Structure formats: structure tokens, C-alpha cells
Amino acid sequence: MGLTHFLVLAVILFCIGLYGALVKKSAVVILMCIEIMLNAVTIAAVAFNRFASPELFTGQIFTLFIIAVAAAEATIGLAIIISIYKNRDTIDATKIDLMKW
């Protein structure tokens, strides 16, 4: 498998995540779609590292930072969703208006 195969996979995953983040109404599903987009970036970073400069570990180091950011994003995002659900009794992103409490 060449670099093109990995990049096509990354683009497909990123497009699926972008579509889901823009179309879906559930805040939890939107967070999952953002995770899919971050995984696509991770696949692309590791693929570029493997084919461009395998002796350097820049792709793997960048991937570790992406995983850390994804974990923090999921934790904070779920905490915000739980807080909104306790106050509003909904996680529908179209019905959430944070200016009104």
C-alpha cells in the first residue's frame, strides 16, 4: 500500500466526520464526528511520516499531541453536554441557546 491509499482513507474519514458535524443535531454525535476528523488527521500524519522521513519520529510525536487534544476535547465536550442536559433537558444542538438560562 502506498501513500495515496492512506491519504484517500484519511480524506474519506475526514469528509464523513465533517458531514456528520455539520448535519447531525445531537451534540454527542457531533463530538463523535469531530473525533473521526481528528483520527483522519492522525492517519495522514503517520502516513506522511512513514513515506517522507521514516527515520524521524515527527509524525508519531504529532500523533501523540493529536490524541492528547482529542482526549481533552472529548472530556471537556462531554462535561459541557452533561451540564447543558441538566439545565435544559436536551442535547439537541439546534435547541440549545446559551444566551438564555
PDB file of C-alpha atoms in Angstrom, residues 1-86:
ATOM      1  CA  MET A   1       0.000   0.000   0.000  1.00  0.00           C
ATOM      2  CA  GLY A   2       1.280   3.397  -0.922  1.00  0.00           C
ATOM      3  CA  LEU A   3       0.873   6.888   0.453  1.00  0.00           C
ATOM      4  CA  THR A   4      -2.101   7.504  -1.818  1.00  0.00           C
ATOM      5  CA  HIS A   5      -4.136   4.740  -0.174  1.00  0.00           C
ATOM      6  CA  PHE A   6      -3.611   6.189   3.288  1.00  0.00           C
ATOM      7  CA  LEU A   7      -4.417   9.711   2.128  1.00  0.00           C
ATOM      8  CA  VAL A   8      -7.600   8.579   0.400  1.00  0.00           C
ATOM      9  CA  LEU A   9      -8.658   6.831   3.611  1.00  0.00           C
ATOM     10  CA  ALA A  10      -7.866   9.984   5.616  1.00  0.00           C
ATOM     11  CA  VAL A  11      -9.851  12.170   3.219  1.00  0.00           C
ATOM     12  CA  ILE A  12     -12.846   9.830   3.294  1.00  0.00           C
ATOM     13  CA  LEU A  13     -12.845   9.725   7.101  1.00  0.00           C
ATOM     14  CA  PHE A  14     -12.440  13.491   7.330  1.00  0.00           C
ATOM     15  CA  CYS A  15     -15.339  14.061   4.917  1.00  0.00           C
ATOM     16  CA  ILE A  16     -17.571  11.651   6.852  1.00  0.00           C
ATOM     17  CA  GLY A  17     -16.723  13.455  10.091  1.00  0.00           C
ATOM     18  CA  LEU A  18     -17.262  16.886   8.547  1.00  0.00           C
ATOM     19  CA  TYR A  19     -20.611  15.849   7.095  1.00  0.00           C
ATOM     20  CA  GLY A  20     -21.734  14.455  10.430  1.00  0.00           C
ATOM     21  CA  ALA A  21     -20.586  17.522  12.361  1.00  0.00           C
ATOM     22  CA  LEU A  22     -22.469  19.853  10.021  1.00  0.00           C
ATOM     23  CA  VAL A  23     -25.671  17.840   9.574  1.00  0.00           C
ATOM     24  CA  LYS A  24     -26.368  15.999  12.824  1.00  0.00           C
ATOM     25  CA  LYS A  25     -28.325  17.639  15.635  1.00  0.00           C
ATOM     26  CA  SER A  26     -27.223  15.596  18.644  1.00  0.00           C
ATOM     27  CA  ALA A  27     -24.300  17.153  20.494  1.00  0.00           C
ATOM     28  CA  VAL A  28     -22.859  13.729  21.329  1.00  0.00           C
ATOM     29  CA  VAL A  29     -22.868  12.699  17.660  1.00  0.00           C
ATOM     30  CA  ILE A  30     -21.208  15.992  16.740  1.00  0.00           C
ATOM     31  CA  LEU A  31     -18.414  15.244  19.231  1.00  0.00           C
ATOM     32  CA  MET A  32     -18.009  11.757  17.759  1.00  0.00           C
ATOM     33  CA  CYS A  33     -17.724  13.240  14.273  1.00  0.00           C
ATOM     34  CA  ILE A  34     -15.022  15.634  15.465  1.00  0.00           C
ATOM     35  CA  GLU A  35     -13.163  12.602  16.848  1.00  0.00           C
ATOM     36  CA  ILE A  36     -13.412  10.940  13.424  1.00  0.00           C
ATOM     37  CA  MET A  37     -11.926  14.065  11.837  1.00  0.00           C
ATOM     38  CA  LEU A  38      -9.036  14.049  14.316  1.00  0.00           C
ATOM     39  CA  ASN A  39      -8.420  10.361  13.564  1.00  0.00           C
ATOM     40  CA  ALA A  40      -8.227  11.203   9.864  1.00  0.00           C
ATOM     41  CA  VAL A  41      -5.560  13.806  10.579  1.00  0.00           C
ATOM     42  CA  THR A  42      -3.687  11.232  12.659  1.00  0.00           C
ATOM     43  CA  ILE A  43      -3.721   8.716   9.809  1.00  0.00           C
ATOM     44  CA  ALA A  44      -2.411  11.348   7.406  1.00  0.00           C
ATOM     45  CA  ALA A  45       0.373  12.417   9.791  1.00  0.00           C
ATOM     46  CA  VAL A  46       1.598   8.860  10.335  1.00  0.00           C
ATOM     47  CA  ALA A  47       1.393   8.086   6.604  1.00  0.00           C
ATOM     48  CA  PHE A  48       3.399  11.178   5.673  1.00  0.00           C
ATOM     49  CA  ASN A  49       5.973  10.307   8.304  1.00  0.00           C
ATOM     50  CA  ARG A  50       6.291   6.719   7.081  1.00  0.00           C
ATOM     51  CA  PHE A  51       6.771   7.668   3.451  1.00  0.00           C
ATOM     52  CA  ALA A  52       8.565  11.027   3.728  1.00  0.00           C
ATOM     53  CA  SER A  53      11.087  10.557   6.524  1.00  0.00           C
ATOM     54  CA  PRO A  54      10.780   7.245   8.371  1.00  0.00           C
ATOM     55  CA  GLU A  55      13.971   7.845  10.370  1.00  0.00           C
ATOM     56  CA  LEU A  56      12.409  10.856  12.115  1.00  0.00           C
ATOM     57  CA  PHE A  57       9.573  10.495  14.571  1.00  0.00           C
ATOM     58  CA  THR A  58       7.791  13.760  13.806  1.00  0.00           C
ATOM     59  CA  GLY A  59       4.605  12.052  12.618  1.00  0.00           C
ATOM     60  CA  GLN A  60       4.389   9.888  15.720  1.00  0.00           C
ATOM     61  CA  ILE A  61       5.060  12.835  18.042  1.00  0.00           C
ATOM     62  CA  PHE A  62       2.438  14.920  16.233  1.00  0.00           C
ATOM     63  CA  THR A  63       0.038  11.976  16.560  1.00  0.00           C
ATOM     64  CA  LEU A  64       0.576  11.821  20.321  1.00  0.00           C
ATOM     65  CA  PHE A  65      -0.337  15.511  20.563  1.00  0.00           C
ATOM     66  CA  ILE A  66      -3.461  14.905  18.461  1.00  0.00           C
ATOM     67  CA  ILE A  67      -4.501  12.032  20.737  1.00  0.00           C
ATOM     68  CA  ALA A  68      -3.977  14.217  23.825  1.00  0.00           C
ATOM     69  CA  VAL A  69      -6.039  17.031  22.305  1.00  0.00           C
ATOM     70  CA  ALA A  70      -8.768  14.570  21.284  1.00  0.00           C
ATOM     71  CA  ALA A  71      -8.944  13.161  24.814  1.00  0.00           C
ATOM     72  CA  ALA A  72      -9.162  16.642  26.321  1.00  0.00           C
ATOM     73  CA  GLU A  73     -11.768  17.680  23.757  1.00  0.00           C
ATOM     74  CA  ALA A  74     -13.905  14.639  24.498  1.00  0.00           C
ATOM     75  CA  THR A  75     -13.672  15.152  28.254  1.00  0.00           C
ATOM     76  CA  ILE A  76     -14.497  18.851  28.192  1.00  0.00           C
ATOM     77  CA  GLY A  77     -17.145  18.421  25.493  1.00  0.00           C
ATOM     78  CA  LEU A  78     -18.955  15.700  27.400  1.00  0.00           C
ATOM     79  CA  ALA A  79     -18.795  17.751  30.610  1.00  0.00           C
ATOM     80  CA  ILE A  80     -20.385  20.697  28.791  1.00  0.00           C
ATOM     81  CA  ILE A  81     -23.057  18.447  27.263  1.00  0.00           C
ATOM     82  CA  ILE A  82     -23.889  16.949  30.673  1.00  0.00           C
ATOM     83  CA  SER A  83     -24.143  20.437  32.163  1.00  0.00           C
ATOM     84  CA  ILE A  84     -26.427  21.610  29.366  1.00  0.00           C
ATOM     85  CA  TYR A  85     -28.554  18.467  29.687  1.00  0.00           C
ATOM     86  CA  LYS A  86     -29.006  19.056  33.425  1.00  0.00           C
TER      87      LYS A  86
END
